[in-house]
Coordinates of C-alpha atoms in Angstrom, one line a residue:
V1 CA -21.0 3.3 4.9
A2 CA -18.8 0.6 6.4
D3 CA -17.0 0.1 3.3
L4 CA -16.2 3.8 3.2
R5 CA -15.5 4.0 7.0
K6 CA -12.8 1.0 6.5
H7 CA -10.8 2.9 3.9
T8 CA -10.9 6.1 5.5
R9 CA -7.7 8.3 6.3
Y10 CA -7.6 10.6 8.8
A11 CA -5.1 13.6 9.5
G12 CA -4.9 16.7 11.8
G13 CA -5.4 15.0 15.3
Y14 CA -8.0 12.9 14.1
N15 CA -8.7 9.0 14.2
E16 CA -11.2 6.7 14.3
L17 CA -12.0 6.8 17.9
T18 CA -12.1 10.9 18.0
P19 CA -15.6 11.6 19.4
T20 CA -16.3 14.0 16.3
I21 CA -15.0 11.0 13.8
R22 CA -17.5 8.0 16.2
D23 CA -20.3 10.8 15.4
L24 CA -20.4 11.2 11.9
W25 CA -20.1 7.3 11.3
A26 CA -23.0 7.0 13.7
V27 CA -25.3 10.3 12.0
L28 CA -24.3 8.3 8.2
G29 CA -25.0 5.1 9.7
E30 CA -28.5 6.6 10.3
F31 CA -29.0 8.6 7.4
P32 CA -31.4 7.0 4.6
R33 CA -29.8 5.9 1.0
E34 CA -30.7 9.1 -0.3
D35 CA -29.4 11.0 2.1
R36 CA -25.8 9.0 1.9
A37 CA -25.6 9.4 -1.8
L38 CA -26.2 13.2 -1.2
F39 CA -23.3 12.9 1.5
L40 CA -21.0 10.6 -1.1
K41 CA -21.7 12.9 -3.9
F42 CA -20.1 16.5 -1.7
V43 CA -17.0 14.4 -0.8
T44 CA -16.3 12.4 -4.1
S45 CA -18.7 14.2 -6.7
C46 CA -19.9 11.0 -7.6
S47 CA -23.3 10.1 -5.8
K48 CA -22.7 6.1 -6.5
P49 CA -19.8 4.0 -4.3
P50 CA -16.9 3.0 -6.3
L51 CA -17.2 0.2 -8.6
L52 CA -14.5 -2.2 -6.7
G53 CA -14.8 -0.5 -3.4
F54 CA -13.8 2.4 -1.3
A55 CA -10.0 0.5 -1.5
H56 CA -10.0 1.8 -4.9
L57 CA -10.7 5.4 -4.7
Q58 CA -7.9 7.5 -5.8
P59 CA -7.6 9.9 -4.1
A60 CA -8.0 7.6 -0.4
F61 CA -11.3 9.3 1.6
T62 CA -9.4 11.1 4.6
I63 CA -11.5 13.4 6.9
Q64 CA -9.0 16.3 8.1
C65 CA -9.2 18.2 11.1
V66 CA -8.4 22.0 10.3
N67 CA -8.0 23.8 13.2
T68 CA -7.3 27.6 12.4
D69 CA -7.5 29.3 15.7
G70 CA -4.7 27.7 17.9
S71 CA -7.4 26.1 20.2
D72 CA -8.4 22.2 20.7
V73 CA -11.5 22.8 19.2
P74 CA -11.6 21.9 15.4
S75 CA -12.8 24.8 13.2
V76 CA -13.1 23.1 10.1
L77 CA -13.9 19.0 9.2
A78 CA -12.5 18.7 6.0
F79 CA -13.6 16.0 3.5
F80 CA -10.6 14.8 1.1
G81 CA -11.2 12.6 -1.9
M82 CA -12.9 15.2 -4.2
G83 CA -12.8 14.6 -8.1
R84 CA -12.5 10.7 -7.8
K85 CA -11.5 9.1 -10.7
E86 CA -13.1 5.7 -11.9

């Protein structure tokens, strides 16, 4: 989780200190190995980290706030990094 966090990009108003993002990293840190693998598969289409680490993930893992109703509350937490090339 630490390597993924270190190499994550943020967009749409999110940053490393946004409460939603802090909560995400806290929850992922508490996940058992199997659940972390499932999360990784969901966001990258592969259950294992890249061989050379997340610094080499193409495209870079990005978390973006997508706000569809004009409020300050995010309606979607979008993850980008799907279809990774190995």
